[in-house]
């Protein structure tokens, strides 16, 4: 059997190694357009920033090491220019010599990945405008930074690459402005969770222009002028286009393969395309989303690796199945970590799901042990089935551990209430006896059992201030003085039972505290004395953080710019 693989990195290289482990006799050929077949593309921004100092650390395998260990024929700087399914051949061009030839296959695996989205913008060919996809791109940017010593950069796009580049360039002392068409960065997060990232970025001197769109570029001496729609242009020494990625599927389209959304290659759960003996994996394919069961394009390294393994199994006569992409992701930004899994509120609404959510702010380990840090968690579930839909976490410590537990819970089909039953490891330096994941489960239990009713930060400002409802802030007097919501009177939770006579039982009561815990206790007291009580999800801390961010971005000055 002869297997031809188009593209390396996560999907193609993984598949090649797996095929060899399953079939010692197979002839395996990889054609890779770039000069590197297997590299740590997620580490590219950190080489530019100097965190990774040795270029060799980016290269996971070389053509020589692949051949030495697996007897796989890797041909870098070779571009497959056409697929001929009827003949089971591909046309190949040697980019070094210009030679063109045909290569026969019994099985063909496509792993072309995705290319940086490049809208047709005037002036985008400027030599100081970069994209970041390959090792060659990384070396080009690193060389530019070392030689030209840029003092300013505009990053078009606020996704993973844009934000990681923002951090690394800031650490080098470069002034950074992020231009993002949406009103937030990090699309896997909901706006309210991304608000913490906005605050973090501004605190590190990153300027944010949210809700702004790039219209084109002009040259001005040694600088690039980034033109914005309806706004003043930005001048900088360099520009990085990180608007997103587009499946690189021109070959597949020309060969007649069925395509789906964003032009991605449509595959089944065996990673088979619409044509016989042709498989596809990675950022270029459309798969089923594990949570919504809808078709989706999920450009992440983890899914690409798993898809490569599954395709390899099936190429070798097995019957492995891909159960869908969940979209679990994590990113380090300065001192914070942000992570998500499953779907967010926007996706739940788009899918027409009847969902609910809890927001909590637990410590990442026992509060009495030195160094505990508050994290913010948001967990979504289906109100009808109680099945987990998704989770988002932002914090300084323990984020990756909790998101992985929640990702596993979603994959196993757990109900949100069952999070309360998880038997998780505990020691004061690592967690609390009631782990944050357990706490989320307790909250869902209370809501589903009718012991707790919630209201959310979006509703706070719209609550009537005419006396028809009671608005309570159950924090201490000192906390209240340091900041509170207009219309909410201060009644500390520890004084509540003795002062119930001050409240009218006929009026609904809306209660808040700093994080939602003390106000929950207050609601349980009030409910058992006949009051109709609602607890502010996430508490004053969450409300104040999100509304402060909204005000910053609604001002006449761009986000991150001082008056």
Coordinates of C-alpha atoms in Angstrom, one line a residue, residues 169-502:
X169 CA 5.8 42.2 21.5
X170 CA 4.9 44.2 24.7
X171 CA 7.5 42.2 26.6
X172 CA 10.0 43.4 24.0
X173 CA 8.9 47.0 24.7
X174 CA 6.9 47.5 21.5
X175 CA 3.8 49.7 21.7
X176 CA 0.9 47.5 20.6
X177 CA -2.6 48.3 19.3
X178 CA -5.1 45.6 18.6
X179 CA -7.8 46.3 16.0
X180 CA -10.8 44.0 16.3
X181 CA -14.0 44.2 14.3
X182 CA -16.0 42.6 17.1
X183 CA -16.6 44.2 20.4
X184 CA -14.4 41.8 22.2
X185 CA -11.2 39.7 21.9
X186 CA -11.0 35.9 22.2
X187 CA -14.2 34.8 20.4
X188 CA -14.5 31.5 22.4
X189 CA -15.3 33.6 25.4
X190 CA -18.6 35.5 26.0
X191 CA -18.2 39.2 26.2
X192 CA -18.6 39.3 30.0
X193 CA -15.7 36.8 30.4
X194 CA -13.6 38.6 27.8
X195 CA -14.0 41.8 29.8
X196 CA -11.3 40.6 32.2
X197 CA -8.9 40.1 29.3
X198 CA -9.6 43.6 28.0
X199 CA -8.8 45.1 31.5
X200 CA -5.6 43.0 31.6
X201 CA -4.4 44.0 28.2
X202 CA -4.9 47.7 28.9
X203 CA -3.1 47.3 32.3
X204 CA -0.1 46.1 30.3
X205 CA -0.2 49.0 27.9
X206 CA -1.9 47.3 25.0
X207 CA -4.3 49.6 23.2
X208 CA -7.6 48.2 22.1
X209 CA -9.8 49.4 19.3
X210 CA -12.8 47.2 19.5
X211 CA -15.6 47.4 17.0
X212 CA -13.1 48.8 14.5
X213 CA -12.5 47.5 11.0
X214 CA -9.3 47.8 8.8
X215 CA -10.0 49.4 5.4
X216 CA -6.5 49.2 3.9
X217 CA -2.9 50.3 4.3
X218 CA -0.6 53.0 3.0
X219 CA 3.1 53.6 3.2
X220 CA 4.6 56.6 5.0
X221 CA 8.4 56.5 5.0
X222 CA 9.5 53.8 7.4
X223 CA 6.0 53.3 8.7
X224 CA 2.7 51.6 7.7
X225 CA -0.5 53.6 7.9
X226 CA -3.4 51.3 8.8
X227 CA -6.6 52.8 7.5
X228 CA -9.8 52.3 9.5
X229 CA -13.4 52.5 8.4
X230 CA -14.8 55.9 9.6
X231 CA -11.9 56.5 12.1
X232 CA -8.5 58.1 12.2
X233 CA -5.7 56.0 10.8
X234 CA -3.0 54.3 12.9
X235 CA 0.7 54.7 12.2
X236 CA 3.1 51.9 13.2
X237 CA 6.5 50.3 12.4
X238 CA 4.9 47.0 11.6
X239 CA 1.5 45.3 11.2
X240 CA 0.5 41.7 11.8
X241 CA -2.6 40.4 10.1
X242 CA -4.2 37.9 12.5
X243 CA -7.8 38.3 11.5
X244 CA -8.5 34.6 11.5
X245 CA -7.8 31.5 9.4
X246 CA -9.4 30.1 6.3
X247 CA -9.3 26.4 5.4
X248 CA -6.6 25.9 2.7
X249 CA -8.8 23.8 0.4
X250 CA -8.1 25.0 -3.2
X251 CA -6.7 21.6 -4.1
X252 CA -9.8 19.8 -2.7
X253 CA -12.2 22.1 -4.5
X254 CA -10.4 21.6 -7.9
X255 CA -10.5 17.9 -7.4
X256 CA -14.2 17.9 -6.9
X257 CA -14.4 17.0 -3.2
X258 CA -17.5 18.1 -1.3
X259 CA -16.9 21.2 0.7
X260 CA -18.9 22.7 3.7
X261 CA -18.9 25.9 5.6
X262 CA -15.9 28.3 5.1
X263 CA -15.0 26.1 2.2
X264 CA -13.7 23.4 4.5
X265 CA -13.5 19.7 3.3
X266 CA -16.5 17.8 4.4
X267 CA -15.6 14.4 6.0
X268 CA -17.5 11.7 7.9
X269 CA -16.6 10.3 11.3
X270 CA -14.0 8.1 9.7
X271 CA -12.3 11.2 8.2
X272 CA -13.2 10.1 4.7
X273 CA -14.0 12.7 2.1
X274 CA -16.7 12.4 -0.6
X275 CA -14.3 10.6 -3.0
X276 CA -13.0 7.1 -2.5
X277 CA -9.6 6.5 -0.8
X278 CA -9.1 10.2 0.0
X279 CA -9.1 11.3 3.7
X280 CA -8.7 14.7 5.2
X281 CA -7.8 16.0 8.7
X282 CA -7.0 19.1 10.6
X283 CA -7.8 22.8 10.2
X284 CA -9.1 22.3 6.7
X285 CA -12.0 19.9 7.5
X286 CA -15.6 20.4 8.6
X287 CA -16.6 18.0 11.4
X288 CA -19.5 17.5 13.8
X289 CA -19.4 19.7 16.9
X290 CA -19.6 17.3 19.9
X291 CA -22.0 19.5 21.9
X292 CA -24.4 20.9 19.3
X293 CA -24.1 18.1 16.8
X294 CA -24.0 20.7 14.0
X295 CA -21.2 20.9 11.4
X296 CA -18.3 23.1 12.5
X297 CA -14.7 24.1 11.6
X298 CA -12.5 23.8 14.7
X299 CA -8.9 24.9 14.0
X300 CA -7.0 23.5 17.0
X301 CA -4.0 21.2 17.3
X302 CA -5.6 18.7 19.6
X303 CA -8.4 17.8 17.3
X304 CA -6.0 17.7 14.3
X305 CA -3.8 15.2 16.1
X306 CA -6.7 12.9 17.0
X307 CA -8.1 13.1 13.5
X308 CA -4.7 12.1 12.1
X309 CA -4.6 9.1 14.3
X310 CA -8.2 8.1 13.3
X311 CA -7.5 8.5 9.6
X312 CA -4.4 6.4 9.9
X313 CA -6.3 3.6 11.6
X314 CA -8.9 3.5 8.8
X315 CA -6.3 3.8 6.0
X316 CA -4.8 0.6 7.6
X317 CA -8.1 -1.2 7.5
X318 CA -9.4 -0.3 11.0
X319 CA -12.7 1.3 12.0
X320 CA -11.9 4.2 14.2
X321 CA -14.5 7.0 14.6
X322 CA -14.2 10.7 15.4
X323 CA -16.9 11.6 17.9
X324 CA -16.7 15.4 17.2
X325 CA -14.8 18.5 18.2
X326 CA -15.4 20.2 21.5
X327 CA -13.2 23.2 21.0
X328 CA -11.3 23.0 24.3
X329 CA -8.7 25.7 24.4
X330 CA -6.4 27.6 26.8
X331 CA -4.2 30.7 26.5
X332 CA -1.7 32.4 28.7
X333 CA -1.8 36.2 28.6
X334 CA 0.7 38.0 30.9
X335 CA -0.3 36.8 34.4
X336 CA -3.7 35.5 33.5
X337 CA -4.9 32.3 31.9
X338 CA -8.2 32.0 29.9
X339 CA -9.7 28.8 28.9
X340 CA -13.0 27.4 27.5
X341 CA -14.6 24.2 26.4
X342 CA -17.8 23.3 24.7
X343 CA -20.0 26.2 23.6
X344 CA -20.6 29.7 24.9
X345 CA -23.8 31.7 25.2
X346 CA -23.7 33.0 21.6
X347 CA -23.4 29.5 20.3
X348 CA -26.1 28.2 22.6
X349 CA -28.5 31.0 21.4
X350 CA -27.6 30.4 17.8
X351 CA -28.4 26.7 18.2
X352 CA -31.7 27.5 19.8
X353 CA -30.9 25.7 23.1
X354 CA -32.8 26.4 26.3
X355 CA -29.9 26.9 28.6
X356 CA -29.0 28.3 31.9
X357 CA -25.7 29.4 33.5
X358 CA -23.9 30.0 36.7
X359 CA -21.0 32.4 37.4
X360 CA -18.8 32.0 40.4
X361 CA -15.6 33.4 41.7
X362 CA -13.8 30.7 43.8
X363 CA -10.2 30.7 45.1
X364 CA -8.0 28.4 43.0
X365 CA -6.8 26.7 46.2
X366 CA -7.6 26.8 49.9
X367 CA -7.9 30.5 50.9
X368 CA -5.9 30.0 54.1
X369 CA -2.9 28.7 52.2
X370 CA -0.6 31.5 51.0
X371 CA -1.0 32.6 47.4
X372 CA -4.6 31.8 46.7
X373 CA -6.0 33.7 43.7
X374 CA -9.6 34.3 42.6
X375 CA -10.7 32.8 39.3
X376 CA -13.9 33.5 37.4
X377 CA -15.9 30.5 36.1
X378 CA -18.9 30.4 33.9
X379 CA -20.7 27.1 33.3
X380 CA -23.6 26.5 30.9
X381 CA -26.1 23.6 30.9
X382 CA -29.3 22.5 29.1
X383 CA -32.2 23.3 31.3
X384 CA -34.3 20.4 30.0
X385 CA -31.6 17.6 30.2
X386 CA -29.2 19.2 32.7
X387 CA -26.4 18.2 30.4
X388 CA -23.3 20.3 30.4
X389 CA -22.9 22.6 27.4
X390 CA -19.8 24.6 28.0
X391 CA -17.5 26.4 30.4
X392 CA -15.2 29.4 30.5
X393 CA -12.6 30.2 33.1
X394 CA -10.3 33.2 33.6
X395 CA -7.8 33.4 36.5
X396 CA -4.2 33.4 37.6
X397 CA -3.9 29.8 38.8
X398 CA -5.6 26.5 38.5
X399 CA -7.5 27.4 35.4
X400 CA -6.1 24.6 33.2
X401 CA -6.9 22.0 35.8
X402 CA -10.6 23.0 36.1
X403 CA -11.2 23.4 32.4
X404 CA -9.8 19.9 31.7
X405 CA -12.1 18.4 34.4
X406 CA -15.1 20.2 32.8
X407 CA -14.1 19.2 29.3
X408 CA -13.9 15.6 30.5
X409 CA -17.3 15.9 32.1
X410 CA -18.8 17.3 28.9
X411 CA -17.2 14.5 26.8
X412 CA -18.6 11.8 29.2
X413 CA -22.1 13.3 28.9
X414 CA -22.4 14.2 32.6
X415 CA -25.2 16.3 33.9
X416 CA -24.2 19.7 35.4
X417 CA -25.6 18.5 38.8
X418 CA -23.2 15.6 38.8
X419 CA -20.3 18.0 39.1
X420 CA -21.1 18.1 42.8
X421 CA -20.3 14.4 43.1
X422 CA -16.9 14.4 41.5
X423 CA -14.2 13.1 43.8
X424 CA -11.3 15.4 43.1
X425 CA -7.9 15.6 44.6
X426 CA -7.5 18.0 47.5
X427 CA -4.6 19.5 49.4
X428 CA -4.4 23.1 50.5
X429 CA -1.7 24.1 48.0
X430 CA -3.8 22.8 45.1
X431 CA -7.5 23.1 45.8
X432 CA -10.2 23.2 48.5
X433 CA -12.2 20.4 50.0
X434 CA -15.0 21.8 47.9
X435 CA -13.3 22.2 44.6
X436 CA -14.4 25.1 42.3
X437 CA -15.9 22.4 39.9
X438 CA -17.8 20.9 42.8
X439 CA -19.1 24.4 43.7
X440 CA -20.4 24.9 40.2
X441 CA -22.3 21.6 40.7
X442 CA -23.7 22.7 44.0
X443 CA -25.0 25.9 42.4
X444 CA -26.7 24.0 39.5
X445 CA -28.3 21.6 42.0
X446 CA -29.8 24.5 44.0
X447 CA -31.1 26.2 40.8
X448 CA -32.6 23.0 39.3
X449 CA -34.2 22.1 42.7
X450 CA -35.8 25.6 43.0
X451 CA -33.7 26.5 46.0
X452 CA -32.1 29.4 44.2
X453 CA -33.3 32.0 41.7
X454 CA -30.9 34.2 39.9
X455 CA -30.6 37.5 38.0
X456 CA -27.6 38.6 35.9
X457 CA -25.4 41.6 35.5
X458 CA -27.3 42.7 32.3
X459 CA -30.5 43.1 34.4
X460 CA -29.1 45.1 37.2
X461 CA -29.5 48.6 35.7
X462 CA -33.0 47.8 34.5
X463 CA -34.4 46.9 37.9
X464 CA -37.0 49.4 39.1
X465 CA -35.9 52.0 41.6
X466 CA -39.5 53.1 42.4
X467 CA -39.8 51.0 45.5
X468 CA -41.8 48.2 43.9
X469 CA -38.9 45.8 44.6
X470 CA -36.3 45.6 47.3
X471 CA -32.7 45.9 46.3
X472 CA -30.2 44.7 48.9
X473 CA -26.4 44.7 49.1
X474 CA -25.4 42.2 51.8
X475 CA -21.7 43.0 52.0
X476 CA -20.1 44.8 54.9
X477 CA -20.5 48.5 55.4
X478 CA -16.8 49.0 54.4
X479 CA -17.2 47.1 51.2
X480 CA -20.3 49.0 50.4
X481 CA -18.6 52.4 50.9
X482 CA -15.8 51.4 48.5
X483 CA -18.3 50.9 45.7
X484 CA -21.9 49.9 45.2
X485 CA -24.8 50.0 42.7
X486 CA -27.1 52.9 42.9
X487 CA -30.5 52.0 44.4
X488 CA -29.2 49.0 46.5
X489 CA -29.3 49.5 50.2
X490 CA -26.7 48.0 52.5
X491 CA -27.9 45.3 54.9
X492 CA -25.0 43.0 55.9
X493 CA -25.9 39.4 55.8
X494 CA -24.9 38.8 59.4
X495 CA -27.5 41.4 60.5
X496 CA -30.3 40.1 58.2
X497 CA -32.2 37.9 60.6
X498 CA -32.5 40.6 63.2
X499 CA -33.6 43.2 60.7
X500 CA -36.2 41.2 58.7
X501 CA -38.9 43.6 60.0
X502 CA -37.4 46.4 57.8

